[in-house]
XYZ file of C-alpha atoms in Angstrom:
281
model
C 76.295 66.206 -32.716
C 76.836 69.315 -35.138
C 74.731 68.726 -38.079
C 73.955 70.483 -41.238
C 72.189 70.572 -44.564
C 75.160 70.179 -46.796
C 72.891 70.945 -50.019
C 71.641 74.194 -48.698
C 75.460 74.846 -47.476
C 76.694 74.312 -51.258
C 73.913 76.096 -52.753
C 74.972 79.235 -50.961
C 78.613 79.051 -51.301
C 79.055 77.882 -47.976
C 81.841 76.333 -46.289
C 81.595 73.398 -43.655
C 81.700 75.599 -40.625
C 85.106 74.878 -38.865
C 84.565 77.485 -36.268
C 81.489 79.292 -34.281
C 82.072 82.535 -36.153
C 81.729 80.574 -39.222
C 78.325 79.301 -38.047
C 77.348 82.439 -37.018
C 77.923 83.839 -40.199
C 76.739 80.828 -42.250
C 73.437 81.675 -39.654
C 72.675 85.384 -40.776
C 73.000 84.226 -44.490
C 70.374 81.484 -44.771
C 68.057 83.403 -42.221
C 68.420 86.068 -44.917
C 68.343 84.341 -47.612
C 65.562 81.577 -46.814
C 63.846 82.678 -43.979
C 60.748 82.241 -43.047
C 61.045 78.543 -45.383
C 64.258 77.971 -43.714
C 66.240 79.311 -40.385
C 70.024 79.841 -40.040
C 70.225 77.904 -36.746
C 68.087 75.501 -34.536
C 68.536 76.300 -30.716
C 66.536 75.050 -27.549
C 65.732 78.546 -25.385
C 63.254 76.205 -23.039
C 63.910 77.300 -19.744
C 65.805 74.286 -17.622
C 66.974 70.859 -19.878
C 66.629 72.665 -23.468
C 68.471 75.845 -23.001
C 71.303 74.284 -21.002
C 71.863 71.683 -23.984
C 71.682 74.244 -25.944
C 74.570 75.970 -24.296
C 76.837 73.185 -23.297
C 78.312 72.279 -26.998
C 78.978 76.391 -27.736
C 80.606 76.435 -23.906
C 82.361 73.830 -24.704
C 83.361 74.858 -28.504
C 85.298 78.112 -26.632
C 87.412 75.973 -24.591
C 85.523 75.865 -21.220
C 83.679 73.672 -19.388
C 80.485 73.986 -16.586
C 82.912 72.984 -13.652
C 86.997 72.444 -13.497
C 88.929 69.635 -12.165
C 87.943 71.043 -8.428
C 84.352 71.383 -9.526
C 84.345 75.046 -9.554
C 82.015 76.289 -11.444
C 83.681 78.125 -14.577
C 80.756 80.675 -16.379
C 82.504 83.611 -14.714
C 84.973 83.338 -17.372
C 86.441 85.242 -20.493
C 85.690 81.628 -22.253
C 82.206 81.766 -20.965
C 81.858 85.501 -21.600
C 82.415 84.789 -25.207
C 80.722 81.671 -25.504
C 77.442 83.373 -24.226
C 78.149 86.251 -27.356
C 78.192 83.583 -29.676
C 74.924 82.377 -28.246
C 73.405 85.817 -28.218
C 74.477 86.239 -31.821
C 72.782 83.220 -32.827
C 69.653 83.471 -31.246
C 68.020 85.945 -33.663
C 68.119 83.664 -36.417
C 66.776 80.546 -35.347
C 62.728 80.090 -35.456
C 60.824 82.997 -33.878
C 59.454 80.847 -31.371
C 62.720 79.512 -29.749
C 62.245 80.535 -26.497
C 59.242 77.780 -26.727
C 61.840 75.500 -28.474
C 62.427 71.913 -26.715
C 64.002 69.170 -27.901
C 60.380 67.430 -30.028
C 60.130 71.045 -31.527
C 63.993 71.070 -32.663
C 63.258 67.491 -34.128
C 60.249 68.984 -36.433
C 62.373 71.851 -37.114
C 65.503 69.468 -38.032
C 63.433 66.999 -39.997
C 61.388 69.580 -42.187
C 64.104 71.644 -42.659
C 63.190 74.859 -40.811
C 66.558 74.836 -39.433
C 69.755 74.812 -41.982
C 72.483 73.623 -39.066
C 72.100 72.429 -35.095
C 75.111 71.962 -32.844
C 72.394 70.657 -30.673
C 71.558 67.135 -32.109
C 71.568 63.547 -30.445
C 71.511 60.487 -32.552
C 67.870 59.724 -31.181
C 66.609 62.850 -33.394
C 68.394 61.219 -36.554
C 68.029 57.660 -35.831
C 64.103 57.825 -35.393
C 63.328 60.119 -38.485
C 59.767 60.545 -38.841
C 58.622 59.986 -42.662
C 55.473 61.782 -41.162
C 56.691 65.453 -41.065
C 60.029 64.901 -43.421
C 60.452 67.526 -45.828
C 63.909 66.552 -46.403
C 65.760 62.629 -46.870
C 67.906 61.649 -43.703
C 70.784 61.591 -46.178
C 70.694 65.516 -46.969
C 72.044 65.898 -43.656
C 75.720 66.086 -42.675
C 77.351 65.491 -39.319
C 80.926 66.183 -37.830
C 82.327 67.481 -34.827
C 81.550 70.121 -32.639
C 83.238 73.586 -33.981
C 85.801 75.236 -31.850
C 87.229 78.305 -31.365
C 90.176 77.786 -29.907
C 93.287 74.923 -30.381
C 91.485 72.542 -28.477
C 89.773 70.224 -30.409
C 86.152 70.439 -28.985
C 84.891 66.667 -29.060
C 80.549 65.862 -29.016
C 78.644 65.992 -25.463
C 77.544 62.543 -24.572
C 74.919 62.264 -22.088
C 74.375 58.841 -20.718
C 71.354 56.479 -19.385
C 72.744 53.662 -17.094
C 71.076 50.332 -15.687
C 71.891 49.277 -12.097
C 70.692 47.394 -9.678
C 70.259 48.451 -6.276
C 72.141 46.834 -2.884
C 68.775 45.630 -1.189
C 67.840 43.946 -3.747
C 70.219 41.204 -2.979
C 67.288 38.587 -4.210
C 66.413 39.403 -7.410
C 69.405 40.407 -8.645
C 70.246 37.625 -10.663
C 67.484 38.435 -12.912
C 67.803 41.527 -12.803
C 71.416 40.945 -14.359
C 69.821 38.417 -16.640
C 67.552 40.998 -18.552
C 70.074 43.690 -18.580
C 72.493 41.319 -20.054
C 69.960 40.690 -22.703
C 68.716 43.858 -23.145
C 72.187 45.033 -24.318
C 73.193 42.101 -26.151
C 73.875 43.096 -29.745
C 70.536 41.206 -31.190
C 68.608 43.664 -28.948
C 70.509 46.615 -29.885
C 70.290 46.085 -33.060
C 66.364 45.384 -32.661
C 65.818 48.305 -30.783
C 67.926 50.413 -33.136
C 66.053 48.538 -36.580
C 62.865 49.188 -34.385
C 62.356 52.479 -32.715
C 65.279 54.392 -33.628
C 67.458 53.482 -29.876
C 70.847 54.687 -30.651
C 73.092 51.089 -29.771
C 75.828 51.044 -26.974
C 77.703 48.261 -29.100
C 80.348 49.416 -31.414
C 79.375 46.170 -33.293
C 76.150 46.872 -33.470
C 76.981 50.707 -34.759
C 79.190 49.290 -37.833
C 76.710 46.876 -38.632
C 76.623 46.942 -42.412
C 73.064 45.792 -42.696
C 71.700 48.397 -40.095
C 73.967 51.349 -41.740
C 72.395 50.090 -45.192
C 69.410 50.787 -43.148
C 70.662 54.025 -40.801
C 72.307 55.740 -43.366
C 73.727 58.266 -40.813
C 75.071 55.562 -38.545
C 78.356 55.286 -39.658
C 78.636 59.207 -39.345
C 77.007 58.936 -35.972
C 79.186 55.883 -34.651
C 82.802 58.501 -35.958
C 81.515 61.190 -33.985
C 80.518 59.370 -31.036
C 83.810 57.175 -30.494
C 85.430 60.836 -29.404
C 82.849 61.978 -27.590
C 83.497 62.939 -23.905
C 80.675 63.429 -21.215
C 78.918 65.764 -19.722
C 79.316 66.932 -16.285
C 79.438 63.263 -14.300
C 77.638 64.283 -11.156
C 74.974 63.734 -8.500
C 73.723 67.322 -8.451
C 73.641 67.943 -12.584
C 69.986 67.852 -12.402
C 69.878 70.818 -10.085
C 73.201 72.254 -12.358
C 70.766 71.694 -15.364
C 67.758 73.504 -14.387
C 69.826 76.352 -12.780
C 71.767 77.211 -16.102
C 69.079 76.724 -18.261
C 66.825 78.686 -16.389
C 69.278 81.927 -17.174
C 70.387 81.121 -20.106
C 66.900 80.690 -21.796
C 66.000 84.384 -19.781
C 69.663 85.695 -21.790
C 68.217 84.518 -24.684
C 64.727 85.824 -24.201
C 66.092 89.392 -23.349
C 65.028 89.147 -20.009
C 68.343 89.430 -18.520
C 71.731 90.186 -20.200
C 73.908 87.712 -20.832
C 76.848 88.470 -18.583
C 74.077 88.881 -15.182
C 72.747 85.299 -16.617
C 76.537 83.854 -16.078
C 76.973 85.658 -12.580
C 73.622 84.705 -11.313
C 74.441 81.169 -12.851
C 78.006 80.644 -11.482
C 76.882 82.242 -8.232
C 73.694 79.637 -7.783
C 76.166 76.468 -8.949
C 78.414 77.604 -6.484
C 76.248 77.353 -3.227
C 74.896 73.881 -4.701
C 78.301 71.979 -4.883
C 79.211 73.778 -1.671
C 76.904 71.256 -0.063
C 78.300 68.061 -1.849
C 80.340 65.700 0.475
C 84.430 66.375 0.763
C 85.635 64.498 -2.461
C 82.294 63.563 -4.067
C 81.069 64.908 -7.210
């Protein structure tokens, strides 16, 4: 999710940023303006799972994706090129400690607002506000789409948990489908959303009137979500994670520049999906 404080926005004579050079320049004014109270932009520059989440949504924003339809990877690119500028251009004005920055330090930074605007938000950061550490209300924040900067409309990265039950376990498997059955029944989901925050699989349970009375993002969140597309679907994105992550947090550290982070990137996801099966993923 792209979310941002709309008072600070309005306060400044912002515009709701419909592009990435609009956030980027919506970025340098606040860190000017309101920095060290308040940041321009929250990023994740942890090497591995933050820095690659990080990444994805601004990838995605200039019209590229990790892999094509053949699974070729795509950061060797003139999309990716540009999408690791914006990046760059960014990274100065979020916290000073971003390179530390992980997904519970972008939730204190998003809840006490130390950062104005996030591309990099999931519903589990907004849906379990802590009263604890809140400097702002839940309702000062605004969500929409992903910015793009191209003609394709750039829809939110979904990244999904999934319940199975494995072959051998031939035996138990009627329980097994008993408690996921009722563990994703709506009067769950909506417990577990009431409860602890758990974002609901259920479109009922996300336009639930009593639970948006309570969630008062949810309705935003539920909009945004019924156009969101995945994340790369496949076996190896755990190795794809860690190997992008790892160079783009070094690009964003200043270890490396960021067109050697895409080579050494592209080059590294190449040899893994080299060793997938013909016509897997």
């Amino acid at each position: 999710l792209y979310g941002y404080q709309a008072r600070l926005f309005a306060e400044l004579g912002l515009a709701v940023p419909a592009s990435w050079a609009d956030i980027v320049f919506a970025s340098a004014m606040i860190t000017e303006e309101r920095s060290p109270t308040t940041y321009g932009v929250g990023l994740r520059g942890r090497p591995g799972h933050g820095a690659a989440s990080t990444f994805l949504p601004i990838l995605r924003g200039h019209g590229v994706e990790l892999f094509d339809a053949s699974w070729e990877p795509q950061l060797e690119t003139a999309a990716a090129a540009a999408a690791m500028a914006t990046l760059l251009k960014l990274a100065p004005h979020a916290p000073l400690d971003v390179s530390e920055t992980g997904q519970e330090e972008l939730t204190v930074q998003i809840e006490n607002g130390r950062v104005a605007q996030s591309a990099d938000i999931w519903p589990t950061q907004l849906l379990g506000w802590s009263g604890q550490r809140m400097r702002l209300p839940i309702t000062s924040i605004s969500l929409g789409q992903i910015p793009d900067s191209t003609e394709t409309e750039t829809r939110a990265v979904t990244g999904n948990w999934l319940l199975g039950i494995p072959a051998a376990c031939s035996a138990t498997a009627p329980a097994a489908l008993e408690f996921m059955r009722w563990l994703t029944s709506p009067r769950q989901q909506l417990r577990l959303l009431l409860e602890t925050g758990l974002p609901p699989t259920r479109i009922s349970v996300m336009n639930d009137q009593s639970a948006a009375a309570k969630q008062p993002l949810l309705s935003q969140i539920a909009m945004v979500a019924a156009q969101a597309t995945p994340r790369p679907r496949t076996h190896y994105y755990p190795a794809v994670e860690q190997i992008v992550g790892t160079w783009v947090a070094g690009a964003m550290a200043g270890l490396v520049s960021g067109e050697q982070a895409l080579t050494s990137a592209n080059r590294e996801l190449t040899s893994v999906m080299q060793h997938r099966p013909a016509g897997a993923s």
